[in-house]
Amino acid sequence: MRTIGFIGLGVMGAPMADNLVKAGFDVVGHTRRPGGTDRLVAAGGRHAGSIAEVTRGADAVITMLPDSPDVTAVVLGPDGVLAHSDPGTLIIDMSTVRPQTARLVATSADAAGREALDAPVSGGEQGAIEGVLSIMAGGSASAFDRARPVFEALGTTIVHVGPAGAGQLVKAANQLVVAGAIELVAEAIVLMEASGVDPALGLDVLGGGLAGSTVLTRKGTAMLERRFKPGFRVDLHHKDLGIVLDAARTAKVALPVGELVAQLMEAVRELGNGHLDHGVLLRGVEHLSGLPR
Ligand code: NAD
């Protein structure tokens, strides 16, 4: 495992690729945005102008793309990763996509004599920069063992959670919890402000008690100060909650709070906040409350 092709150098992919370079891998990057590989090249990686170029000669190809159709097109398309990879290339999709997409990639890879893992991540942009992501992988044990040195350059919590698609299912559960937690932090801030209590002091206390959480620590102050530069875009979390509700229907379970938070996410998106950080759920609470008055 020496040469890594990396496709999708956005908020998450760019710092992840940097960390692979730092760990000594030969990293070749490709992304759709013009100039999107400049940072990787400056860090010591290489630029590839096409999927074919990023894939040829790579021991593993990582994709970090927005959504399921992007992964399907980039990996399975006629000019995609599978078509251009060498036999034995490990395909690792670290995007958040539908479990069905992960299983389709895995069976298609298997039919072509390749192995694939779904390995979505949690920890946000800061976790990607610091190399402390949580990585939840689905696929065979042998593929997971091959990928382990790559994962160790990117994260600190690295767990093989089951067969193909299992990583995405755990990630859906993660996104359910994160969305719910942000909504409640937003509601707590709005409640304290509207009641004339200093919300900064309040958040400090909440953080030290049972209400404390990584969401509160990482997002609370930015939400309080109305700083909503992403981070994690509402558009992406809206996509993830669609995956959650789809998975719930498949598993025949009721997720009433998840359903409600998905609607609140939809509402802030329709209010024009899709490009902002998901902390902007706070604006939704204000909107429902007729604030600012
Ligand atoms: P992003 O939009 O910042 O980055 C995606 C990148 O993919 C962009 O640079 C874009 O140019 C590139 N891209 C899109 N289609 C392409 C194609 N066909 N060929 C080549 N490049 C293409 O998104 P992000 O925030 O980095 O998120 C990526 C994935 O990781 C998403 O599935 C998201 O849900 C997930 N994720 C994001 C975060 C976060 O905090 N941002 C955290 C965990 C997981």
Short mmCIF file of C-alpha atoms and ligand atoms in Angstrom, two decimals:
data_model
loop_
_atom_site.label_atom_id
_atom_site.label_comp_id
_atom_site.label_asym_id
_atom_site.label_seq_id
_atom_site.Cartn_x
_atom_site.Cartn_y
_atom_site.Cartn_z
CA MET A 1 0.00 0.00 0.00
CA ARG A 2 2.12 2.86 -1.28
CA THR A 3 0.41 4.84 -4.03
CA ILE A 4 -3.00 6.27 -3.17
CA GLY A 5 -5.32 7.85 -5.73
CA PHE A 6 -7.57 10.43 -4.07
CA ILE A 7 -10.72 11.72 -5.80
CA GLY A 8 -12.67 14.63 -4.29
CA LEU A 9 -10.46 17.23 -2.60
CA GLY A 10 -13.13 19.34 -0.89
CA VAL A 11 -13.57 20.41 2.74
CA MET A 12 -12.76 16.89 3.96
CA GLY A 13 -10.75 15.35 1.12
CA ALA A 14 -8.09 18.09 0.96
CA PRO A 15 -6.87 17.78 4.57
CA MET A 16 -7.20 13.98 4.43
CA ALA A 17 -4.95 13.85 1.36
CA ASP A 18 -2.46 16.16 3.16
CA ASN A 19 -2.30 13.71 6.07
CA LEU A 20 -1.65 10.78 3.74
CA VAL A 21 1.30 12.70 2.24
CA LYS A 22 2.58 13.45 5.76
CA ALA A 23 2.36 9.73 6.59
CA GLY A 24 4.65 8.95 3.64
CA PHE A 25 2.18 7.76 1.00
CA ASP A 26 2.59 8.71 -2.64
CA VAL A 27 -0.71 10.58 -3.13
CA VAL A 28 -2.16 11.40 -6.54
CA GLY A 29 -5.18 13.71 -6.43
CA HIS A 30 -8.04 14.48 -8.76
CA THR A 31 -10.97 16.82 -8.14
CA ARG A 32 -13.49 18.59 -10.33
CA ARG A 33 -12.84 22.12 -9.05
CA PRO A 34 -10.22 23.95 -11.15
CA GLY A 35 -7.04 24.43 -9.13
CA GLY A 36 -8.38 21.94 -6.60
CA THR A 37 -5.14 19.93 -6.50
CA ASP A 38 -2.82 22.94 -5.94
CA ARG A 39 -2.83 22.46 -2.18
CA LEU A 40 -2.02 18.74 -2.49
CA VAL A 41 0.82 19.42 -4.91
CA ALA A 42 2.23 22.08 -2.55
CA ALA A 43 2.09 19.50 0.25
CA GLY A 44 4.11 17.01 -1.82
CA GLY A 45 1.41 15.08 -3.67
CA ARG A 46 0.79 14.80 -7.41
CA HIS A 47 -1.92 16.15 -9.73
CA ALA A 48 -4.02 13.94 -12.00
CA GLY A 49 -6.17 15.45 -14.72
CA SER A 50 -8.65 12.58 -15.01
CA ILE A 51 -10.11 9.60 -13.19
CA ALA A 52 -8.09 7.33 -15.48
CA GLU A 53 -4.86 9.10 -14.52
CA VAL A 54 -5.57 9.08 -10.78
CA THR A 55 -6.47 5.40 -10.87
CA ARG A 56 -3.72 3.84 -13.00
CA GLY A 57 -0.93 2.40 -10.87
CA ALA A 58 -2.69 3.14 -7.57
CA ASP A 59 -2.69 0.47 -4.85
CA ALA A 60 -5.84 2.04 -3.42
CA VAL A 61 -8.25 4.68 -4.70
CA ILE A 62 -10.12 6.78 -2.15
CA THR A 63 -13.26 8.70 -3.10
CA MET A 64 -14.52 11.60 -0.93
CA LEU A 65 -17.45 12.93 -2.94
CA PRO A 66 -20.72 14.67 -2.04
CA ASP A 67 -23.46 12.12 -2.73
CA SER A 68 -24.46 8.65 -3.98
CA PRO A 69 -24.83 9.61 -7.68
CA ASP A 70 -21.31 11.13 -7.61
CA VAL A 71 -19.83 7.90 -6.24
CA THR A 72 -21.78 5.75 -8.69
CA ALA A 73 -20.62 7.87 -11.63
CA VAL A 74 -16.98 8.18 -10.53
CA VAL A 75 -16.49 4.55 -9.48
CA LEU A 76 -18.83 2.59 -11.75
CA GLY A 77 -19.15 4.90 -14.78
CA PRO A 78 -17.78 3.86 -18.18
CA ASP A 79 -14.73 6.08 -17.62
CA GLY A 80 -14.62 5.39 -13.90
CA VAL A 81 -12.31 3.94 -11.25
CA LEU A 82 -13.35 0.34 -11.80
CA ALA A 83 -12.80 0.57 -15.55
CA HIS A 84 -9.27 1.98 -15.16
CA SER A 85 -7.99 0.23 -12.03
CA ASP A 86 -5.37 -2.48 -11.99
CA PRO A 87 -6.41 -5.91 -10.68
CA GLY A 88 -6.06 -5.92 -6.92
CA THR A 89 -6.66 -2.19 -6.51
CA LEU A 90 -8.55 -1.49 -3.32
CA ILE A 91 -11.43 0.95 -3.74
CA ILE A 92 -12.27 2.87 -0.55
CA ASP A 93 -15.28 5.15 -0.59
CA MET A 94 -15.12 7.50 2.40
CA SER A 95 -18.06 9.70 1.31
CA THR A 96 -21.40 9.47 3.09
CA VAL A 97 -23.76 7.66 0.72
CA ARG A 98 -26.67 5.22 0.79
CA PRO A 99 -25.85 1.71 2.08
CA GLN A 100 -27.33 0.40 -1.21
CA THR A 101 -24.72 2.41 -3.14
CA ALA A 102 -21.95 0.89 -1.00
CA ARG A 103 -23.25 -2.62 -1.66
CA LEU A 104 -23.52 -1.93 -5.40
CA VAL A 105 -19.91 -0.68 -5.48
CA ALA A 106 -18.78 -3.76 -3.52
CA THR A 107 -20.55 -6.32 -5.73
CA SER A 108 -19.40 -4.54 -8.91
CA ALA A 109 -15.82 -4.46 -7.63
CA ASP A 110 -16.01 -8.11 -6.67
CA ALA A 111 -17.31 -9.06 -10.15
CA ALA A 112 -14.32 -7.19 -11.64
CA GLY A 113 -11.81 -8.91 -9.34
CA ARG A 114 -11.29 -5.87 -7.11
CA GLU A 115 -12.08 -5.28 -3.45
CA ALA A 116 -14.05 -2.34 -2.07
CA LEU A 117 -14.74 -0.85 1.35
CA ASP A 118 -17.28 1.72 2.46
CA ALA A 119 -15.48 3.76 5.11
CA PRO A 120 -17.37 6.95 5.93
CA VAL A 121 -15.97 9.25 8.57
CA SER A 122 -17.09 11.40 11.46
CA GLY A 123 -15.23 14.27 13.10
CA GLY A 124 -15.78 17.10 10.64
CA GLU A 125 -13.27 19.37 8.96
CA GLN A 126 -11.27 19.85 12.17
CA GLY A 127 -11.07 16.09 12.69
CA ALA A 128 -9.84 15.70 9.11
CA ILE A 129 -7.18 18.40 9.59
CA GLU A 130 -5.96 16.90 12.87
CA GLY A 131 -6.07 13.32 11.55
CA VAL A 132 -8.39 12.22 14.35
CA LEU A 133 -11.42 11.08 12.37
CA SER A 134 -13.66 8.21 13.41
CA ILE A 135 -13.73 5.71 10.56
CA MET A 136 -16.46 3.08 10.28
CA ALA A 137 -15.69 0.49 7.64
CA GLY A 138 -17.90 -2.04 5.86
CA GLY A 139 -16.50 -4.87 3.74
CA SER A 140 -14.34 -7.96 4.06
CA ALA A 141 -11.84 -8.41 6.90
CA SER A 142 -9.01 -8.83 4.37
CA ALA A 143 -9.83 -5.52 2.64
CA PHE A 144 -10.03 -3.82 6.03
CA ASP A 145 -6.61 -5.19 7.02
CA ARG A 146 -5.12 -3.89 3.77
CA ALA A 147 -6.63 -0.45 4.33
CA ARG A 148 -5.62 -0.16 7.98
CA PRO A 149 -2.31 1.76 7.39
CA VAL A 150 -4.24 4.27 5.28
CA PHE A 151 -6.93 4.67 7.93
CA GLU A 152 -4.29 5.11 10.64
CA ALA A 153 -3.00 8.19 8.79
CA LEU A 154 -6.49 9.71 8.83
CA GLY A 155 -8.13 8.78 12.07
CA THR A 156 -7.85 7.53 15.62
CA THR A 157 -11.07 5.53 16.02
CA ILE A 158 -11.00 2.86 13.31
CA VAL A 159 -13.59 0.11 13.44
CA HIS A 160 -14.57 -2.65 11.04
CA VAL A 161 -18.32 -2.62 11.66
CA GLY A 162 -19.48 -5.39 9.31
CA PRO A 163 -19.99 -6.34 5.65
CA ALA A 164 -20.43 -3.96 2.70
CA GLY A 165 -22.89 -1.19 3.55
CA ALA A 166 -22.48 -1.54 7.32
CA GLY A 167 -20.13 1.46 7.47
CA GLN A 168 -22.76 3.63 5.80
CA LEU A 169 -25.47 2.36 8.12
CA VAL A 170 -23.41 3.31 11.20
CA LYS A 171 -22.68 6.69 9.62
CA ALA A 172 -26.44 7.23 9.13
CA ALA A 173 -26.91 6.56 12.86
CA ASN A 174 -24.12 9.06 13.56
CA GLN A 175 -25.79 11.74 11.45
CA LEU A 176 -29.11 11.15 13.19
CA VAL A 177 -27.50 11.80 16.59
CA VAL A 178 -25.50 14.82 15.39
CA ALA A 179 -28.53 16.52 13.80
CA GLY A 180 -30.63 15.98 16.92
CA ALA A 181 -27.87 17.28 19.18
CA ILE A 182 -27.33 20.45 17.10
CA GLU A 183 -31.05 21.17 17.06
CA LEU A 184 -31.21 20.92 20.85
CA VAL A 185 -28.12 23.11 21.33
CA ALA A 186 -29.81 25.67 19.05
CA GLU A 187 -33.01 25.52 21.07
CA ALA A 188 -31.06 25.88 24.33
CA ILE A 189 -29.24 28.99 23.04
CA VAL A 190 -32.45 30.63 21.80
CA LEU A 191 -34.20 29.84 25.09
CA MET A 192 -31.40 31.36 27.20
CA GLU A 193 -31.08 34.48 25.03
CA ALA A 194 -34.82 35.14 24.93
CA SER A 195 -35.00 34.71 28.71
CA GLY A 196 -32.30 37.31 29.37
CA VAL A 197 -29.72 34.79 30.62
CA ASP A 198 -26.11 34.99 29.38
CA PRO A 199 -25.98 32.08 26.91
CA ALA A 200 -22.15 31.94 26.91
CA LEU A 201 -22.12 31.27 30.66
CA GLY A 202 -24.99 28.85 30.21
CA LEU A 203 -23.15 26.86 27.53
CA ASP A 204 -20.08 26.66 29.79
CA VAL A 205 -22.17 25.04 32.51
CA LEU A 206 -23.97 22.72 30.09
CA GLY A 207 -20.61 21.59 28.73
CA GLY A 208 -19.46 20.47 32.17
CA GLY A 209 -22.53 18.42 33.00
CA LEU A 210 -24.57 15.61 31.49
CA ALA A 211 -25.58 17.92 28.61
CA GLY A 212 -21.92 18.16 27.52
CA SER A 213 -21.09 16.69 24.10
CA THR A 214 -18.65 17.03 21.22
CA VAL A 215 -21.39 18.89 19.33
CA LEU A 216 -21.71 21.40 22.16
CA THR A 217 -17.94 21.84 22.45
CA ARG A 218 -17.25 22.15 18.72
CA LYS A 219 -20.35 24.06 17.60
CA GLY A 220 -21.79 25.92 20.59
CA THR A 221 -19.69 29.10 20.49
CA ALA A 222 -19.89 29.46 16.69
CA MET A 223 -23.67 29.08 16.86
CA LEU A 224 -23.86 31.62 19.66
CA GLU A 225 -21.82 34.08 17.58
CA ARG A 226 -23.83 33.29 14.42
CA ARG A 227 -20.75 32.05 12.56
CA PHE A 228 -22.09 29.61 10.00
CA LYS A 229 -19.21 29.21 7.53
CA PRO A 230 -19.04 25.47 6.76
CA GLY A 231 -17.82 23.07 8.17
CA PHE A 232 -20.58 20.74 7.26
CA ARG A 233 -23.14 22.14 4.87
CA VAL A 234 -26.89 21.91 5.52
CA ASP A 235 -27.24 20.51 1.97
CA LEU A 236 -25.05 17.53 2.94
CA HIS A 237 -26.79 16.92 6.26
CA HIS A 238 -30.15 17.09 4.50
CA LYS A 239 -28.85 14.42 2.14
CA ASP A 240 -27.73 12.33 5.14
CA LEU A 241 -31.09 12.57 6.89
CA GLY A 242 -32.70 11.29 3.68
CA ILE A 243 -30.38 8.27 3.99
CA VAL A 244 -31.40 7.86 7.65
CA LEU A 245 -35.14 7.88 6.90
CA ASP A 246 -34.70 5.54 3.94
CA ALA A 247 -32.73 3.13 6.15
CA ALA A 248 -35.44 3.34 8.82
CA ARG A 249 -38.10 2.39 6.29
CA THR A 250 -35.97 -0.51 5.04
CA ALA A 251 -35.43 -1.72 8.62
CA LYS A 252 -39.14 -1.15 9.41
CA VAL A 253 -38.48 1.03 12.46
CA ALA A 254 -39.98 4.36 13.57
CA LEU A 255 -37.62 7.28 14.20
CA PRO A 256 -40.03 10.05 15.22
CA VAL A 257 -37.45 12.57 16.43
CA GLY A 258 -35.25 11.81 13.41
CA GLU A 259 -38.24 12.51 11.16
CA LEU A 260 -38.86 15.85 12.89
CA VAL A 261 -35.19 16.92 12.75
CA ALA A 262 -35.13 16.03 9.05
CA GLN A 263 -38.07 18.40 8.52
CA LEU A 264 -36.35 21.17 10.50
CA MET A 265 -33.21 20.66 8.37
CA GLU A 266 -35.37 20.85 5.24
CA ALA A 267 -36.94 24.08 6.53
CA VAL A 268 -33.63 25.88 7.15
CA ARG A 269 -32.49 24.71 3.73
CA GLU A 270 -35.59 26.13 2.06
CA LEU A 271 -35.00 29.39 3.94
CA GLY A 272 -31.84 29.73 1.83
CA ASN A 273 -29.23 28.27 4.19
CA GLY A 274 -28.24 25.13 2.30
CA HIS A 275 -24.67 26.36 1.72
CA LEU A 276 -24.11 27.22 5.40
CA ASP A 277 -22.92 25.09 8.33
CA HIS A 278 -25.55 22.88 9.96
CA GLY A 279 -25.22 25.03 13.11
CA VAL A 280 -27.57 27.34 11.21
CA LEU A 281 -30.41 25.15 12.55
CA LEU A 282 -30.37 27.96 15.12
CA ARG A 283 -31.83 30.32 12.51
CA GLY A 284 -34.69 27.85 12.07
CA VAL A 285 -35.48 27.99 15.80
CA GLU A 286 -35.37 31.79 15.67
CA HIS A 287 -37.63 31.79 12.62
CA LEU A 288 -40.22 29.58 14.35
CA SER A 289 -40.06 31.86 17.40
CA GLY A 290 -40.49 35.10 15.46
CA LEU A 291 -36.99 36.23 16.40
CA PRO A 292 -35.33 38.66 16.33
CA ARG A 293 -38.33 40.59 17.60
P1 NAD B 1 -17.21 19.10 -0.62
O1 NAD B 1 -18.36 19.48 -1.47
O2 NAD B 1 -16.43 20.16 0.10
O3 NAD B 1 -16.13 18.26 -1.46
C1 NAD B 1 -16.47 17.36 -2.48
C2 NAD B 1 -15.41 17.45 -3.56
O4 NAD B 1 -15.71 16.48 -4.57
C3 NAD B 1 -15.32 18.81 -4.26
O5 NAD B 1 -14.00 19.27 -4.23
C4 NAD B 1 -15.76 18.52 -5.70
O6 NAD B 1 -15.03 19.31 -6.63
C5 NAD B 1 -15.39 17.06 -5.82
N1 NAD B 1 -16.16 16.34 -6.84
C6 NAD B 1 -17.52 16.26 -6.96
N2 NAD B 1 -17.84 15.50 -8.01
C7 NAD B 1 -16.66 15.09 -8.57
C8 NAD B 1 -16.33 14.28 -9.71
N3 NAD B 1 -17.29 13.77 -10.47
N4 NAD B 1 -15.02 14.07 -9.98
C9 NAD B 1 -14.05 14.61 -9.21
N5 NAD B 1 -14.30 15.39 -8.12
C10 NAD B 1 -15.60 15.63 -7.82
O7 NAD B 1 -17.78 18.03 0.42
P2 NAD B 1 -17.12 17.56 1.82
O8 NAD B 1 -17.65 18.44 2.90
O9 NAD B 1 -15.66 17.35 1.66
O10 NAD B 1 -17.85 16.14 1.98
C11 NAD B 1 -17.50 15.00 1.21
C12 NAD B 1 -18.25 13.81 1.76
O11 NAD B 1 -17.88 13.60 3.13
C13 NAD B 1 -19.77 13.96 1.73
O12 NAD B 1 -20.40 12.73 1.44
C14 NAD B 1 -20.10 14.40 3.16
O13 NAD B 1 -21.42 14.05 3.52
C15 NAD B 1 -19.05 13.63 3.94
N6 NAD B 1 -18.63 14.22 5.23
C16 NAD B 1 -18.44 15.57 5.36
C17 NAD B 1 -18.06 16.08 6.59
C18 NAD B 1 -17.85 17.57 6.79
O14 NAD B 1 -17.77 18.01 7.96
N7 NAD B 1 -17.71 18.38 5.74
C19 NAD B 1 -17.87 15.24 7.68
C20 NAD B 1 -18.03 13.87 7.51
C21 NAD B 1 -18.42 13.37 6.27
#
